Coordinates of C-alpha atoms and ligand atoms in Angstrom, one line a residue:
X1 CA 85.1 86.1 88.4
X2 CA 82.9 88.4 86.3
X3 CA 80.8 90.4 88.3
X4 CA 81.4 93.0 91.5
X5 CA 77.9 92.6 92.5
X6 CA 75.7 89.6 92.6
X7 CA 72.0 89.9 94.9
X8 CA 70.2 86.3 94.6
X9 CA 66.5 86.6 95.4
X10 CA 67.3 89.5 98.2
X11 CA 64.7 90.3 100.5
X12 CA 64.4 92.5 103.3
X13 CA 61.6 93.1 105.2
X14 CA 61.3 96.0 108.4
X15 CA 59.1 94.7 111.5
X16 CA 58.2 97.8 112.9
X17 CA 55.8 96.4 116.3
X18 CA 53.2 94.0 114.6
X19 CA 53.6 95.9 110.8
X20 CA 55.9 94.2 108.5
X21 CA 56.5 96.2 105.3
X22 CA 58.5 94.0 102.8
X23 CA 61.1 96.4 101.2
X24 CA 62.9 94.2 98.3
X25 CA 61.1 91.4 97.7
X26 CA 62.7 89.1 95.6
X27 CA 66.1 91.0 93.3
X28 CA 68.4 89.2 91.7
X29 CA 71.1 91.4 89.7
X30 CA 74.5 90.8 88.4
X31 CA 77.1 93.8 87.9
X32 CA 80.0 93.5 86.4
X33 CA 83.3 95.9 86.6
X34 CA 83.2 98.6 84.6
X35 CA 79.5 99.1 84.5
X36 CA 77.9 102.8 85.6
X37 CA 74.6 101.4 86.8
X38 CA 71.5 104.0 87.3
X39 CA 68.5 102.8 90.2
X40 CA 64.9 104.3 89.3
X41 CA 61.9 103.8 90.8
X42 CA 59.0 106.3 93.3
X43 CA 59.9 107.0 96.7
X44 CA 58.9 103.8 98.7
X45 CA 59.9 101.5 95.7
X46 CA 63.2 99.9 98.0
X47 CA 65.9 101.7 96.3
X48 CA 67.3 102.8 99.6
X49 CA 66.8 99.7 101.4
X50 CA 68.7 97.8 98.0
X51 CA 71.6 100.2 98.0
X52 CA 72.2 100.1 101.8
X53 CA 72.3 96.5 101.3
X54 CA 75.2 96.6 98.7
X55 CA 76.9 99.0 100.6
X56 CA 77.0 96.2 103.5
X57 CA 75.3 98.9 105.7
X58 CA 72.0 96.5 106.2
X59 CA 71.9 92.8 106.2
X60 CA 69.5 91.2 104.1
X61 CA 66.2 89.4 105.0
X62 CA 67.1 86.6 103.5
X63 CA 69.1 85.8 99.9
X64 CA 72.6 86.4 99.0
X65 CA 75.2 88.7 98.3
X66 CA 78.2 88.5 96.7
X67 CA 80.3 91.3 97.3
X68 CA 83.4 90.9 94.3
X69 CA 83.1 87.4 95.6
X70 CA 82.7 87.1 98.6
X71 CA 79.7 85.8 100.6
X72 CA 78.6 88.9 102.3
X73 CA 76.2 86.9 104.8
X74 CA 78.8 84.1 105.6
X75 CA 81.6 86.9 107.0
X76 CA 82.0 88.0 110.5
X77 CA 81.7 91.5 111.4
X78 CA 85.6 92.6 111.1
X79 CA 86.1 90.7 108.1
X80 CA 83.1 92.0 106.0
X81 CA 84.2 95.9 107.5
X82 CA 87.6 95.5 106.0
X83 CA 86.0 93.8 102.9
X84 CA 83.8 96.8 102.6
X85 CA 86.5 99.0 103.3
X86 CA 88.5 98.3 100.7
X87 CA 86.0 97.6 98.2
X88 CA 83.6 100.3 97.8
X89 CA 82.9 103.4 98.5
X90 CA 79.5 105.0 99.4
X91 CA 78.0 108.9 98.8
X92 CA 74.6 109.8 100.4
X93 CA 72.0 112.6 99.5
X94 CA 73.1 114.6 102.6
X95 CA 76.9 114.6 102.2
X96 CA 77.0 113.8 105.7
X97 CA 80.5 115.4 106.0
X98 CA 81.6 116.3 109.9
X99 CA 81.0 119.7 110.4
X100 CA 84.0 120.9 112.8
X101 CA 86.2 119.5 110.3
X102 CA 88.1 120.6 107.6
X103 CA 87.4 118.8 103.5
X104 CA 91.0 117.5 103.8
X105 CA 90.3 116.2 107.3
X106 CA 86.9 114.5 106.5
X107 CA 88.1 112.8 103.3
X108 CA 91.0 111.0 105.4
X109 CA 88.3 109.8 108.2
X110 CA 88.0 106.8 106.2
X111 CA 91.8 106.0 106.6
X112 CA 91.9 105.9 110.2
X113 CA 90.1 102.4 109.7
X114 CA 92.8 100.8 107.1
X115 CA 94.4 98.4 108.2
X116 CA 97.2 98.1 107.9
X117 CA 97.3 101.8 108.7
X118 CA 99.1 104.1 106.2
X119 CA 100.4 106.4 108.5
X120 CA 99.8 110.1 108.7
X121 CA 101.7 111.3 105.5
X122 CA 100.1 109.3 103.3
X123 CA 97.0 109.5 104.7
X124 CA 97.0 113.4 104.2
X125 CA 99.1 112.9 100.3
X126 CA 96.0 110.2 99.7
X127 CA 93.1 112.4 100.8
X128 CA 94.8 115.3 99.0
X129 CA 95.1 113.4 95.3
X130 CA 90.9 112.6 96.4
X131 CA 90.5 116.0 96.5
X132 CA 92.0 116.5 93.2
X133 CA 90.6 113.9 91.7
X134 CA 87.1 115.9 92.4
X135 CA 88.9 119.5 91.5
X136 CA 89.0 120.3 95.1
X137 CA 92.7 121.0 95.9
X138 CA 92.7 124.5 97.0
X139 CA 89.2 124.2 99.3
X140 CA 91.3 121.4 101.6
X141 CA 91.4 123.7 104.5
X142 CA 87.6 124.1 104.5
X143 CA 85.2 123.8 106.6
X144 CA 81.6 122.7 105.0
X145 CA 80.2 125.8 106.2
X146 CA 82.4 127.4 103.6
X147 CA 81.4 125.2 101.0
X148 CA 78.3 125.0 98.3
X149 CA 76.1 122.3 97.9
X150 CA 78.0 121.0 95.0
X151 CA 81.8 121.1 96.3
X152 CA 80.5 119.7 100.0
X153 CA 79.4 116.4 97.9
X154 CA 82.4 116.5 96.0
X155 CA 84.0 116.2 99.2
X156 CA 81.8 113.1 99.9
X157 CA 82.8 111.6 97.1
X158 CA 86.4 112.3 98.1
X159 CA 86.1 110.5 100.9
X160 CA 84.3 107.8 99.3
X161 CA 87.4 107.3 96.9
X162 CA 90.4 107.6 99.0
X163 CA 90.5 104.0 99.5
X164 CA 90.6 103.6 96.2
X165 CA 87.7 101.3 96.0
X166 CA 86.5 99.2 92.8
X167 CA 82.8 100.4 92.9
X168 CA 81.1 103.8 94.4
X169 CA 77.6 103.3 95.5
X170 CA 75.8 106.6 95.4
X171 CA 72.0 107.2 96.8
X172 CA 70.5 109.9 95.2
X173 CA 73.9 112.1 94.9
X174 CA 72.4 115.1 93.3
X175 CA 69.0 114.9 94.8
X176 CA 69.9 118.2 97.3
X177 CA 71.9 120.2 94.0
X178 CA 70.1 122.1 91.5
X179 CA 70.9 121.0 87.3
X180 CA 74.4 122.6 86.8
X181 CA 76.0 121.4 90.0
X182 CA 74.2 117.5 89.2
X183 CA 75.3 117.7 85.7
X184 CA 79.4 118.6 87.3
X185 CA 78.9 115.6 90.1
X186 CA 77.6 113.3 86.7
X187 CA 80.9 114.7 84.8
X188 CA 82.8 113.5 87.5
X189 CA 81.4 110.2 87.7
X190 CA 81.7 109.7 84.3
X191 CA 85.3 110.3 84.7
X192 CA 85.9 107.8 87.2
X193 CA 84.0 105.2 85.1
X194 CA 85.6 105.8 82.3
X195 CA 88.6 105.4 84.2
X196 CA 87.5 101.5 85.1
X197 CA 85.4 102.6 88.6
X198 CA 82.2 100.6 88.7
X199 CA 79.6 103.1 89.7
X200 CA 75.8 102.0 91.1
X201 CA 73.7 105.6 92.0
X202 CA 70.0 106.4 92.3
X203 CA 68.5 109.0 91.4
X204 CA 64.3 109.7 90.1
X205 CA 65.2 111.7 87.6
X206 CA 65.4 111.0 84.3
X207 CA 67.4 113.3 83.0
X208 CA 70.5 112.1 85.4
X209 CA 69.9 108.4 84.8
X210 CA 70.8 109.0 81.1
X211 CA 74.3 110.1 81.8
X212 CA 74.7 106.0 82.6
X213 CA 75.4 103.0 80.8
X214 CA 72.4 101.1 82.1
X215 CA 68.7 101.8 83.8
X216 CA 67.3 99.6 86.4
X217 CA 63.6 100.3 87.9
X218 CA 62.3 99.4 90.5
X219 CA 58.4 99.3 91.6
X220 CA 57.5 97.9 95.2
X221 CA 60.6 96.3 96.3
X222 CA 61.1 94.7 92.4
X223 CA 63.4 95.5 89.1
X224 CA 61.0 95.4 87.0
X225 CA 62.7 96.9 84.1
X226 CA 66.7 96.5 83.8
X227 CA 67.5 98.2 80.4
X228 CA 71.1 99.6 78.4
X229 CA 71.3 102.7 77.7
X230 CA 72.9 103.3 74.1
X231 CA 73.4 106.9 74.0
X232 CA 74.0 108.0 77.1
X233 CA 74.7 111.9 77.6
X234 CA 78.0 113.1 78.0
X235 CA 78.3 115.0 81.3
X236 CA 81.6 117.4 80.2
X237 CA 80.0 118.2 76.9
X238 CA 76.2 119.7 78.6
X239 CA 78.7 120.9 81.0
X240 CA 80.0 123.5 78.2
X241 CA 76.5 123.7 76.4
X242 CA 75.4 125.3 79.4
X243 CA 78.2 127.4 80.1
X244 CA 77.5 128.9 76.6
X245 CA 73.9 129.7 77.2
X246 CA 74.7 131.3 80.0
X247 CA 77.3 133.3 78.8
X248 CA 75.3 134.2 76.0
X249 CA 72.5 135.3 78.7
X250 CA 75.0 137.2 80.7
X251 CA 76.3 139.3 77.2
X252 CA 72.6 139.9 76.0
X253 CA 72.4 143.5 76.2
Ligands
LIG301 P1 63.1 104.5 98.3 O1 64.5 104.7 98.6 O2 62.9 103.9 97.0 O3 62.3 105.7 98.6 P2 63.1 102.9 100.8 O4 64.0 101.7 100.6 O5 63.6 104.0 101.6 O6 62.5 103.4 99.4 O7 61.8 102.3 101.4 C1 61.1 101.2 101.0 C2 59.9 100.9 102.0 O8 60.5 100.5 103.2 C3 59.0 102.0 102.3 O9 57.7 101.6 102.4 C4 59.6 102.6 103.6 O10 58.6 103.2 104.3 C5 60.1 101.3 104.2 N1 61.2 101.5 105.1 C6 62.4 102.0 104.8 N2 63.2 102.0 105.8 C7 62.6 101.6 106.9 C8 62.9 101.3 108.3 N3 64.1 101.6 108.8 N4 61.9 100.8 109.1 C9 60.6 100.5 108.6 N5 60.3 100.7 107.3 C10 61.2 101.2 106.4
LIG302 MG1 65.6 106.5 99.1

């Protein structure tokens, strides 16, 4: 089997009383391991609705999806949790970390759920190598409250890896940080990708979509441009070319 992700004419249309607004209309897409896949497309265009699809959060209207091969419609609830469990990871705009908890604490929630369950000491020696993998080791003990912008998502994205999943789905991941903090969130992607992780995020901007391998639009509820990207930016290097301009602001007399 080639491909993590395969959509065949997915639709899914919201009936909200006697409206009916048709979201995807008609995608078919094929992603294979080891790709780092950027979604475009205006607000409205059924990027959301797509990616909450893939991360089995939504059903689709009608079409098919073939989660690293399975038949996401065909499974029963249990089996396509456990399938999604162990499969993929997923990061939201909002972080949507729990508040009265601590980072170390919110990236082993998604443990609780394994099955079979680890137990409690690996659980915590998972969620702590998550943490590192993000360069969050010594903020463990930390509430979000005590955290930026930046290190609460890479808390997120902790959590979203301590299964260690095959793909992380990501909607809009830097849309709440300003450049710097996105560019350290793409630097980490890039890591894990390069590291064989299969990586599907949207974002509108431009600018972050270049730090992938491959651009997909879309424009009311279709792809209609699905392109590779041939020199895409690397994340650690405008990391450091930042760093010097600001150093270099910081020493200007
Ligand atoms: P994007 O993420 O590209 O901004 P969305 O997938 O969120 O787009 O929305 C696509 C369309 O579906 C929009 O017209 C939006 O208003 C509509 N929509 C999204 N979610 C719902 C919902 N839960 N109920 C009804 N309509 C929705
Ligand atoms: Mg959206």
């Amino acid at each position: 089997m080639s491909e993590i992700i395969k959509l065949q004419d997915l639709t899914r249309t919201y009936r909200t009383g006697d409206v009916e607004v048709h979201a995807v209309r008609g995608v078919s897409l094929l992603i294979r391991p080891g790709e780092m896949v950027a979604i475009m497309g205006a607000s409205g265009s059924g990027k959301s609705t797509l990616m909450n699809t893939l991360g089995c959060l939504d059903r689709p209207t009608s079409g098919s999806y073939f989660l690293d091969g399975a038949d996401v419609g065909k499974m029963e609830r249990d089996a396509l949790a456990a399938h999604r469990n162990r499969t993929l990871g997923f990061v939201f705009q909002s972080f949507n970390l729990l508040s009265r908890t601590s980072a170390l604490e919110n990236v082993e929630l998604p443990l609780f759920y394994s099955r079979p369950h680890p137990g409690s000491r690996e659980q915590r020696k998972r969620a702590l190598k998550a943490l590192e993998t993000v360069g969050l080791s010594g903020r463990a003990g930390h509430h979000p409250n005590q955290l930026s912008g930046g290190q609460q998502q890479r808390v997120a994205i902790a959590r979203a890896l301590v299964n260690d999943p095959k793909l992380l789905l990501a909607d809009e991941p830097t849309g709440n940080l300003d450049t710097q903090t996105s560019i350290e969130i793409m630097e980490i992607f890039q890591n894990l990708n390069r590291g064989g992780m299969t990586i599907v995020m949207v974002t509108h901007e431009l600018d972050i979509a270049r730090y992938c391998l491959r651009q997909i639009v879309m424009r009311d509820g279709r792809i209609v441009k699905d392109k590779a990207v041939n020199d895409r930016l690397d994340a650690a290097a405008e990391r450091e070319q930042l760093n010097i301009e600001q150093d270099a602001l910081h020493l200007a007399p």
